[in-house]
Short mmCIF file of C-alpha atoms in Angstrom, two decimals:
data_model
loop_
_atom_site.label_atom_id
_atom_site.label_comp_id
_atom_site.label_asym_id
_atom_site.label_seq_id
_atom_site.Cartn_x
_atom_site.Cartn_y
_atom_site.Cartn_z
CA UNK Y 1 -26.30 -30.51 5.74
CA UNK Y 2 -27.88 -27.07 5.44
CA UNK Y 3 -27.58 -26.54 9.18
CA UNK Y 4 -23.86 -27.34 9.06
CA UNK Y 5 -23.35 -24.81 6.29
CA UNK Y 6 -25.24 -22.18 8.25
CA UNK Y 7 -23.16 -22.89 11.35
CA UNK Y 8 -19.99 -22.63 9.27
CA UNK Y 9 -21.12 -19.30 7.81
CA UNK Y 10 -22.05 -18.03 11.28
CA UNK Y 11 -18.64 -18.99 12.65
CA UNK Y 12 -16.99 -17.00 9.83
CA UNK Y 13 -19.10 -13.97 10.60
CA UNK Y 14 -17.94 -14.18 14.20
CA UNK Y 15 -14.28 -14.19 13.18
CA UNK Y 16 -12.02 -11.27 14.01
CA UNK Y 17 -11.98 -9.89 10.47
CA UNK Y 18 -15.74 -9.78 10.16
CA UNK Y 19 -16.04 -8.24 13.62
CA UNK Y 20 -13.60 -5.56 12.49
CA UNK Y 21 -15.67 -4.90 9.38
CA UNK Y 22 -18.82 -4.77 11.51
CA UNK Y 23 -17.23 -2.24 13.89
CA UNK Y 24 -16.01 0.00 11.09
CA UNK Y 25 -19.24 -0.42 9.21
CA UNK Y 26 -21.31 0.61 12.23
CA UNK Y 27 -19.16 3.68 12.84
CA UNK Y 28 -19.19 4.65 9.18
CA UNK Y 29 -22.93 4.01 8.99
CA UNK Y 30 -23.65 6.36 11.88
CA UNK Y 31 -21.22 9.01 10.62
CA UNK Y 32 -22.81 8.93 7.15
CA UNK Y 33 -26.40 8.68 8.36
CA UNK Y 34 -26.03 11.83 10.49
CA UNK Y 35 -25.50 14.22 7.53
CA UNK Y 36 -28.02 12.19 5.52
CA UNK Y 37 -30.65 12.82 8.20
CA UNK Y 38 -29.69 16.47 8.45
CA UNK Y 39 -29.65 16.98 4.66
CA UNK Y 40 -33.41 17.69 4.34
CA UNK Y 41 -32.96 20.49 6.88
CA UNK Y 42 -29.78 21.86 5.28
CA UNK Y 43 -31.23 21.89 1.75
CA UNK Y 44 -34.08 24.02 3.06
CA UNK Y 45 -31.78 26.40 4.98
CA UNK Y 46 -29.05 26.90 2.40
CA UNK Y 47 -29.37 27.64 -1.32
CA UNK Y 48 -28.16 25.54 -4.25
CA UNK Y 49 -25.55 28.21 -4.86
CA UNK Y 50 -24.19 27.80 -1.32
CA UNK Y 51 -23.97 24.05 -1.83
CA UNK Y 52 -22.06 24.78 -5.02
CA UNK Y 53 -19.66 27.05 -3.13
CA UNK Y 54 -19.01 24.34 -0.55
CA UNK Y 55 -18.40 21.86 -3.38
CA UNK Y 56 -15.77 24.17 -4.87
CA UNK Y 57 -14.07 24.66 -1.50
CA UNK Y 58 -14.05 20.94 -0.72
CA UNK Y 59 -12.75 20.12 -4.18
CA UNK Y 60 -9.70 22.31 -3.65
CA UNK Y 61 -9.27 20.89 -0.14
CA UNK Y 62 -9.48 17.30 -1.31
CA UNK Y 63 -7.03 17.80 -4.16
CA UNK Y 64 -4.32 19.05 -1.80
CA UNK Y 65 -5.11 17.09 1.37
CA UNK Y 66 -4.42 13.74 -0.31
CA UNK Y 67 -0.86 14.80 -1.10
CA UNK Y 68 -0.23 16.97 1.97
CA UNK Y 69 1.63 14.17 3.80
CA UNK Y 70 3.69 13.20 0.77
CA UNK Y 71 1.76 9.91 0.87
CA UNK Y 72 3.91 8.72 3.76
CA UNK Y 73 0.70 8.06 5.69
CA UNK Y 74 0.25 4.98 3.49
CA UNK Y 75 3.44 3.49 4.95
CA UNK Y 76 2.18 3.64 8.54
CA UNK Y 77 0.44 0.24 8.26
CA UNK Y 78 3.44 -1.58 6.80
CA UNK Y 79 6.18 -1.70 9.52
CA UNK Y 80 6.19 -4.51 12.11
CA UNK Y 81 7.95 -2.22 14.58
CA UNK Y 82 5.75 0.30 16.42
CA UNK Y 83 8.47 2.94 16.59
CA UNK Y 84 8.94 2.82 12.82
CA UNK Y 85 5.17 3.15 12.34
CA UNK Y 86 5.06 6.17 14.65
CA UNK Y 87 8.04 7.58 12.79
CA UNK Y 88 6.00 7.38 9.58
CA UNK Y 89 3.11 9.07 11.36
CA UNK Y 90 5.27 11.90 12.70
CA UNK Y 91 6.92 12.38 9.32
CA UNK Y 92 3.48 12.60 7.70
CA UNK Y 93 2.31 15.30 10.12
CA UNK Y 94 5.50 17.35 9.68
CA UNK Y 95 5.21 17.25 5.89
CA UNK Y 96 1.52 18.19 6.13
CA UNK Y 97 2.40 21.24 8.23
CA UNK Y 98 4.93 22.54 5.71
CA UNK Y 99 2.58 21.82 2.80
CA UNK Y 100 -0.16 23.84 4.51
CA UNK Y 101 2.25 26.71 5.16
CA UNK Y 102 3.24 26.88 1.49
CA UNK Y 103 -0.44 26.92 0.53
CA UNK Y 104 -1.11 29.75 2.98
CA UNK Y 105 1.55 31.87 1.27
CA UNK Y 106 0.05 30.98 -2.12
CA UNK Y 107 -3.44 32.00 -1.01
CA UNK Y 108 -2.19 35.32 0.38
CA UNK Y 109 -0.58 36.13 -2.96
CA UNK Y 110 -3.24 34.83 -5.35
CA UNK Y 111 -6.61 34.66 -3.52
CA UNK Y 112 -8.32 37.14 -5.87
CA UNK Y 113 -7.09 35.40 -9.02
CA UNK Y 114 -8.15 32.00 -7.66
CA UNK Y 115 -11.66 33.20 -6.81
CA UNK Y 116 -12.08 34.65 -10.30
CA UNK Y 117 -10.89 31.39 -11.88
CA UNK Y 118 -13.38 29.45 -9.76
CA UNK Y 119 -16.18 31.71 -11.03
CA UNK Y 120 -17.17 32.69 -7.48
CA UNK Y 121 -15.80 35.97 -6.04
CA UNK Y 122 -17.58 35.27 -2.73
CA UNK Y 123 -15.31 32.31 -2.06
CA UNK Y 124 -12.20 34.51 -1.81
CA UNK Y 125 -12.36 35.06 1.96
CA UNK Y 126 -12.76 31.34 2.57
CA UNK Y 127 -9.63 30.47 0.63
CA UNK Y 128 -7.64 31.67 3.64
CA UNK Y 129 -9.05 28.71 5.60
CA UNK Y 130 -7.80 26.20 3.03
CA UNK Y 131 -4.40 25.57 4.73
CA UNK Y 132 -6.15 24.82 8.06
CA UNK Y 133 -8.67 22.49 6.40
CA UNK Y 134 -5.95 20.68 4.48
CA UNK Y 135 -3.74 20.21 7.56
CA UNK Y 136 -6.63 18.90 9.69
CA UNK Y 137 -7.80 16.52 6.97
CA UNK Y 138 -4.29 15.23 6.21
CA UNK Y 139 -3.61 14.67 9.90
CA UNK Y 140 -6.92 12.84 10.26
CA UNK Y 141 -6.00 10.47 7.42
CA UNK Y 142 -2.54 9.77 8.88
CA UNK Y 143 -3.96 9.07 12.33
CA UNK Y 144 -6.61 6.80 10.78
CA UNK Y 145 -3.94 4.65 9.15
CA UNK Y 146 -2.13 4.30 12.47
CA UNK Y 147 -5.37 3.18 14.12
CA UNK Y 148 -5.81 0.60 11.34
CA UNK Y 149 -2.33 -0.69 12.04
CA UNK Y 150 -3.10 -1.01 15.75
CA UNK Y 151 -6.49 -2.57 14.96
CA UNK Y 152 -8.26 0.14 16.97
CA UNK Y 153 -11.31 0.00 14.78
CA UNK Y 154 -13.57 1.30 17.54
CA UNK Y 155 -11.53 4.52 17.71
CA UNK Y 156 -11.83 4.94 13.94
CA UNK Y 157 -15.59 4.52 14.21
CA UNK Y 158 -15.92 7.01 17.08
CA UNK Y 159 -13.72 9.61 15.35
CA UNK Y 160 -15.77 9.41 12.15
CA UNK Y 161 -18.96 9.88 14.16
CA UNK Y 162 -17.50 12.86 16.05
CA UNK Y 163 -16.40 14.48 12.79
CA UNK Y 164 -19.79 14.04 11.18
CA UNK Y 165 -21.88 15.00 14.20
CA UNK Y 166 -19.74 18.05 15.03
CA UNK Y 167 -19.95 19.41 11.48
CA UNK Y 168 -23.69 18.81 11.16
CA UNK Y 169 -24.53 20.34 14.52
CA UNK Y 170 -22.46 23.43 13.77
CA UNK Y 171 -24.10 23.87 10.36
CA UNK Y 172 -27.57 23.62 11.85
CA UNK Y 173 -26.81 26.02 14.69
CA UNK Y 174 -25.28 28.62 12.39
CA UNK Y 175 -28.01 28.25 9.81
CA UNK Y 176 -31.06 28.19 12.07
CA UNK Y 177 -30.15 29.87 15.33
CA UNK Y 178 -27.64 32.54 14.36
CA UNK Y 179 -28.48 32.81 10.65
CA UNK Y 180 -24.78 33.07 9.84
CA UNK Y 181 -24.02 33.38 6.13
CA UNK Y 182 -21.94 30.48 4.80
CA UNK Y 183 -22.58 28.39 7.92
CA UNK Y 184 -22.55 25.36 5.63
CA UNK Y 185 -18.95 26.09 4.74
CA UNK Y 186 -17.89 26.86 8.32
CA UNK Y 187 -19.10 23.42 9.41
CA UNK Y 188 -16.98 21.75 6.73
CA UNK Y 189 -13.89 23.76 7.69
CA UNK Y 190 -13.93 22.56 11.30
CA UNK Y 191 -15.32 19.04 10.79
CA UNK Y 192 -11.96 17.28 10.94
CA UNK Y 193 -11.06 19.13 14.14
CA UNK Y 194 -13.82 17.19 15.91
CA UNK Y 195 -12.61 13.89 14.49
CA UNK Y 196 -8.98 14.39 15.47
CA UNK Y 197 -9.71 14.74 19.21
CA UNK Y 198 -10.30 11.01 19.74
CA UNK Y 199 -7.21 10.04 17.78
CA UNK Y 200 -4.96 12.41 19.68
CA UNK Y 201 -6.06 10.87 22.97
CA UNK Y 202 -4.84 7.49 21.74
CA UNK Y 203 -1.57 8.85 20.35
CA UNK Y 204 -0.93 10.54 23.69
CA UNK Y 205 -0.53 7.04 25.15
CA UNK Y 206 2.46 6.53 22.84
CA UNK Y 207 4.15 9.83 23.71
CA UNK Y 208 7.25 8.14 25.17
CA UNK Y 209 7.85 6.24 21.93
CA UNK Y 210 7.21 9.41 19.90
CA UNK Y 211 9.74 11.34 22.01
CA UNK Y 212 12.38 8.70 21.30
CA UNK Y 213 12.12 9.27 17.53
CA UNK Y 214 15.20 11.11 16.25
CA UNK Y 215 15.97 13.04 13.08
CA UNK Y 216 17.91 10.01 11.89
CA UNK Y 217 14.80 7.86 12.35
CA UNK Y 218 12.77 10.29 10.28
CA UNK Y 219 15.42 10.38 7.56
CA UNK Y 220 15.55 6.58 7.52
CA UNK Y 221 11.75 6.37 7.22
CA UNK Y 222 11.70 8.97 4.45
CA UNK Y 223 14.32 7.01 2.52
CA UNK Y 224 12.71 3.59 3.11
CA UNK Y 225 9.32 4.69 1.77
CA UNK Y 226 10.44 7.31 -0.73
CA UNK Y 227 8.52 5.59 -3.55
CA UNK Y 228 5.29 6.70 -1.92
CA UNK Y 229 6.41 10.30 -2.28
CA UNK Y 230 7.93 9.85 -5.72
CA UNK Y 231 5.21 7.83 -7.42
CA UNK Y 232 2.12 7.64 -5.22
CA UNK Y 233 1.94 11.41 -4.64
CA UNK Y 234 1.52 12.42 -8.29
CA UNK Y 235 -0.68 9.36 -8.76
CA UNK Y 236 -3.16 10.19 -6.01
CA UNK Y 237 -3.08 13.84 -7.09
CA UNK Y 238 -4.27 12.76 -10.52
CA UNK Y 239 -6.89 10.51 -8.91
CA UNK Y 240 -8.22 13.39 -6.80
CA UNK Y 241 -8.21 15.69 -9.82
CA UNK Y 242 -10.09 13.08 -11.87
CA UNK Y 243 -12.90 13.18 -9.28
CA UNK Y 244 -12.86 16.92 -8.65
CA UNK Y 245 -12.10 18.26 -12.13
CA UNK Y 246 -15.83 18.10 -12.83
CA UNK Y 247 -16.54 20.49 -9.96
CA UNK Y 248 -14.01 23.02 -11.24
CA UNK Y 249 -15.61 23.19 -14.69
CA UNK Y 250 -19.36 22.88 -14.04
CA UNK Y 251 -19.63 26.55 -12.92
CA UNK Y 252 -17.89 27.55 -16.16
CA UNK Y 253 -19.99 25.30 -18.40
CA UNK Y 254 -23.30 25.74 -16.57
CA UNK Y 255 -23.68 27.54 -13.20
CA UNK Y 256 -22.87 27.38 -9.48
CA UNK Y 257 -26.43 26.20 -8.80
CA UNK Y 258 -25.98 23.27 -11.21
CA UNK Y 259 -22.78 22.43 -9.34
CA UNK Y 260 -24.82 22.47 -6.13
CA UNK Y 261 -27.15 19.84 -7.63
CA UNK Y 262 -24.29 17.75 -8.98
CA UNK Y 263 -22.34 17.87 -5.70
CA UNK Y 264 -25.39 16.87 -3.65
CA UNK Y 265 -26.08 14.05 -6.09
CA UNK Y 266 -22.47 12.84 -6.10
CA UNK Y 267 -22.20 12.97 -2.32
CA UNK Y 268 -25.24 10.83 -1.63
CA UNK Y 269 -25.09 8.51 -4.62
CA UNK Y 270 -21.55 7.58 -3.54
CA UNK Y 271 -22.94 6.90 -0.07
CA UNK Y 272 -22.73 3.08 -0.47
CA UNK Y 273 -19.04 3.32 -1.44
CA UNK Y 274 -18.05 5.29 1.63
CA UNK Y 275 -20.43 3.36 3.86
CA UNK Y 276 -19.48 -0.23 3.09
CA UNK Y 277 -16.44 0.17 0.85
CA UNK Y 278 -14.44 2.28 3.29
CA UNK Y 279 -14.88 -0.24 6.10
CA UNK Y 280 -14.03 -3.18 3.84
CA UNK Y 281 -10.94 -1.36 2.51
CA UNK Y 282 -9.36 -0.90 5.93
CA UNK Y 283 -9.82 -4.52 6.98
CA UNK Y 284 -8.88 -5.86 3.53
CA UNK Y 285 -5.69 -3.76 3.69
CA UNK Y 286 -4.71 -5.28 7.02
CA UNK Y 287 -5.62 -8.87 6.04
CA UNK Y 288 -3.93 -8.81 2.63
CA UNK Y 289 -0.79 -7.27 4.13
CA UNK Y 290 -0.48 -10.32 6.39
CA UNK Y 291 -0.64 -12.88 3.55
CA UNK Y 292 0.89 -10.90 0.69
CA UNK Y 293 3.87 -13.29 0.42
CA UNK Y 294 1.55 -16.32 0.16
CA UNK Y 295 0.10 -16.14 -3.35
CA UNK Y 296 -2.64 -18.75 -2.89
CA UNK Y 297 -3.95 -17.17 0.32
CA UNK Y 298 -3.65 -13.66 -1.11
CA UNK Y 299 -5.71 -14.68 -4.16
CA UNK Y 300 -8.40 -16.19 -1.91
CA UNK Y 301 -8.57 -13.01 0.14
CA UNK Y 302 -8.85 -10.89 -3.03
CA UNK Y 303 -11.60 -13.08 -4.52
CA UNK Y 304 -13.52 -13.21 -1.24
CA UNK Y 305 -13.67 -9.45 -0.89
CA UNK Y 306 -14.35 -8.95 -4.62
CA UNK Y 307 -17.42 -11.19 -4.47
CA UNK Y 308 -18.71 -9.46 -1.37
CA UNK Y 309 -18.35 -6.05 -3.00
CA UNK Y 310 -19.92 -7.14 -6.30
CA UNK Y 311 -22.99 -8.71 -4.69
CA UNK Y 312 -23.45 -5.76 -2.36
CA UNK Y 313 -23.12 -3.17 -5.14
CA UNK Y 314 -25.42 -5.05 -7.51
CA UNK Y 315 -28.21 -5.29 -4.95
CA UNK Y 316 -27.88 -1.68 -3.80
CA UNK Y 317 -27.71 -0.16 -7.29
CA UNK Y 318 -30.58 -2.26 -8.63
CA UNK Y 319 -32.89 -1.05 -5.87
CA UNK Y 320 -31.73 2.57 -6.25
CA UNK Y 321 -32.34 2.57 -10.00
CA UNK Y 322 -36.10 2.36 -9.51
CA UNK Y 323 -36.45 4.83 -6.61
CA UNK Y 324 -33.55 7.29 -6.75
CA UNK Y 325 -35.27 10.20 -8.53
CA UNK Y 326 -38.38 10.17 -6.36
CA UNK Y 327 -36.22 9.65 -3.30
CA UNK Y 328 -34.23 12.82 -3.95
CA UNK Y 329 -37.37 14.91 -4.42
CA UNK Y 330 -38.96 13.47 -1.28
CA UNK Y 331 -35.89 14.00 0.91
CA UNK Y 332 -34.38 17.23 -0.39
CA UNK Y 333 -37.35 19.00 -1.96
CA UNK Y 334 -38.75 19.52 -5.48
CA UNK Y 335 -36.11 22.11 -6.36
CA UNK Y 336 -33.49 19.33 -6.19
CA UNK Y 337 -35.03 17.23 -8.98
CA UNK Y 338 -31.95 17.69 -11.18
CA UNK Y 339 -29.82 16.08 -8.45
CA UNK Y 340 -32.03 12.98 -8.60
CA UNK Y 341 -31.72 12.77 -12.39
CA UNK Y 342 -27.94 13.06 -12.19
CA UNK Y 343 -27.82 10.35 -9.51
CA UNK Y 344 -29.64 7.85 -11.71
CA UNK Y 345 -27.16 8.45 -14.53
CA UNK Y 346 -24.22 7.87 -12.19
CA UNK Y 347 -25.41 4.49 -10.84
CA UNK Y 348 -23.29 2.28 -13.19
CA UNK Y 349 -20.18 4.24 -12.16
CA UNK Y 350 -21.18 3.86 -8.51
CA UNK Y 351 -21.34 0.09 -8.91
CA UNK Y 352 -17.95 -0.18 -10.60
CA UNK Y 353 -16.22 2.13 -8.13
CA UNK Y 354 -17.86 0.28 -5.26
CA UNK Y 355 -16.19 -2.93 -6.45
CA UNK Y 356 -12.77 -1.47 -7.21
CA UNK Y 357 -11.98 1.31 -4.72
CA UNK Y 358 -11.78 -0.79 -1.54
CA UNK Y 359 -9.42 -3.34 -3.09
CA UNK Y 360 -7.23 -0.75 -4.82
CA UNK Y 361 -4.99 -0.84 -1.73
CA UNK Y 362 -3.47 -3.90 -3.44
CA UNK Y 363 -1.09 -1.46 -5.15
CA UNK Y 364 -0.02 -0.09 -1.77
CA UNK Y 365 0.51 -3.53 -0.21
CA UNK Y 366 2.67 -4.66 -3.15
CA UNK Y 367 4.25 -1.19 -3.54
CA UNK Y 368 3.12 -0.81 -7.17
CA UNK Y 369 3.13 2.96 -7.19
CA UNK Y 370 4.08 3.21 -10.86
CA UNK Y 371 1.02 1.19 -11.91
CA UNK Y 372 -1.15 3.31 -9.65
CA UNK Y 373 0.16 6.43 -11.38
CA UNK Y 374 -0.78 5.12 -14.83
CA UNK Y 375 -4.32 4.20 -13.77
CA UNK Y 376 -4.92 7.54 -12.10
CA UNK Y 377 -3.58 9.34 -15.16
CA UNK Y 378 -6.18 7.52 -17.26
CA UNK Y 379 -8.93 8.41 -14.77
CA UNK Y 380 -7.91 12.04 -14.84
CA UNK Y 381 -7.85 12.08 -18.65
CA UNK Y 382 -11.30 10.47 -18.80
CA UNK Y 383 -12.74 13.23 -16.59
CA UNK Y 384 -10.94 15.96 -18.49
CA UNK Y 385 -12.02 14.38 -21.77
CA UNK Y 386 -15.67 14.54 -20.72
CA UNK Y 387 -15.24 18.24 -19.90
CA UNK Y 388 -13.52 19.07 -23.21
CA UNK Y 389 -15.98 17.14 -25.38
CA UNK Y 390 -19.01 18.59 -23.59
CA UNK Y 391 -17.61 22.10 -23.81
CA UNK Y 392 -16.87 21.77 -27.53
CA UNK Y 393 -20.22 20.14 -28.39
CA UNK Y 394 -22.26 22.35 -26.04
CA UNK Y 395 -23.80 19.33 -24.34
CA UNK Y 396 -26.36 19.83 -21.58
CA UNK Y 397 -25.63 18.61 -18.04
CA UNK Y 398 -27.38 15.25 -18.63
CA UNK Y 399 -25.27 14.29 -21.65
CA UNK Y 400 -22.15 15.57 -19.88
CA UNK Y 401 -22.72 13.32 -16.84
CA UNK Y 402 -23.47 10.33 -19.08
CA UNK Y 403 -20.22 10.82 -20.96
CA UNK Y 404 -18.26 11.14 -17.71
CA UNK Y 405 -19.89 7.97 -16.33
CA UNK Y 406 -19.09 5.85 -19.41
CA UNK Y 407 -15.46 6.92 -19.76
CA UNK Y 408 -14.72 6.52 -16.04
CA UNK Y 409 -16.44 3.11 -15.80
CA UNK Y 410 -14.27 1.71 -18.59
CA UNK Y 411 -11.08 2.76 -16.79
CA UNK Y 412 -12.26 1.26 -13.49
CA UNK Y 413 -12.98 -2.09 -15.15
CA UNK Y 414 -9.45 -2.10 -16.57
CA UNK Y 415 -8.17 -1.19 -13.11
CA UNK Y 416 -9.84 -4.22 -11.51
CA UNK Y 417 -8.21 -6.72 -13.87
CA UNK Y 418 -4.80 -5.15 -13.24
CA UNK Y 419 -5.31 -5.48 -9.47
CA UNK Y 420 -6.19 -9.15 -9.90
CA UNK Y 421 -3.05 -9.71 -11.96
CA UNK Y 422 -0.87 -8.11 -9.27
CA UNK Y 423 -2.28 -10.37 -6.54
CA UNK Y 424 -2.07 -13.56 -8.61
CA UNK Y 425 1.55 -12.85 -9.53
CA UNK Y 426 2.44 -11.99 -5.95
CA UNK Y 427 3.54 -8.50 -6.98
CA UNK Y 428 6.21 -9.88 -9.34
CA UNK Y 429 6.63 -7.91 -12.57
#
């Protein structure tokens, strides 16, 4: 009896969906392990202040890159017709280009004011690279969604590895060999350039279909998926702000060095989410999209992935709770002790986000952009609330992070139950 169950489990693991997860997981694992292995070197080459500067730059980049395509990249997976999917891809890239151009003009006019607001005058010269970073990152996301649609999970894995390896190698070379100031930031600026090369090779195979896309096709695509632009864009903007608002205010409340500790902590404590969760999300997206009109099957898919994420997160976070502080000191050095303390505080939030983030694509599959907007508004307000309360009460960084963790965790738990309700109802209001 036990042998039969084991054989049944093994046969499931060999299925196409689990192979896809394994492929994405392997690629994501390697791409995340590379900077993790290089981190002990980088933390000894670059200062906490430089890590803080990179965190500020990436926060601005992430806020704008998620909306640079007008969220039309989310529609790339949905069409059955390849031409329509490529039309969504082309539309996304075009919108990203114009968004980046507008940002370039903004930076030219207000770079000094922005650097003063960010509490770091040295970042001013790097603001001119923001439009390039945002365009490369937005394009990378759009191309990734097309690869998900085509089930080219190997290409996604290779591109993520190239992006990670290229950035890390450049940072090491500039920091050790040439001793270039802000080499850490230069590596981040050009990281997505390395990742896009592999994708562009694949898209080149579809150049005949791309050439056949007309202005009318683009207009039709824009109209068909306009809700992504109207509702998902402000929603994901709020979501990105809810994550990055902390980075904008830590230099004001504390210092750039404290931000360096927080950013290092946040990056590596969220490692399990990006490692396993990102791979699960892409395959879950594709599988749920296939059965979304079959409520019973859709519910089974949702429950299956929810259980997998919960068990994985519980095991990972339980182990980390007992070793995380010592682990940070051992890997990054004694001067990064604060980062380890912050990481331990964030573990409950890590667990909740681990369970919810990958399956949040439910709102995309069922086109529930309005609900997504409300949730992201609440997440943004929870982050902003933590900043305001801590500023008013003069809380230290430990209390501030605790407050942020509690408020955000509550919203994510609410988010999960809403996702479940959407799937069970088949997307019907």
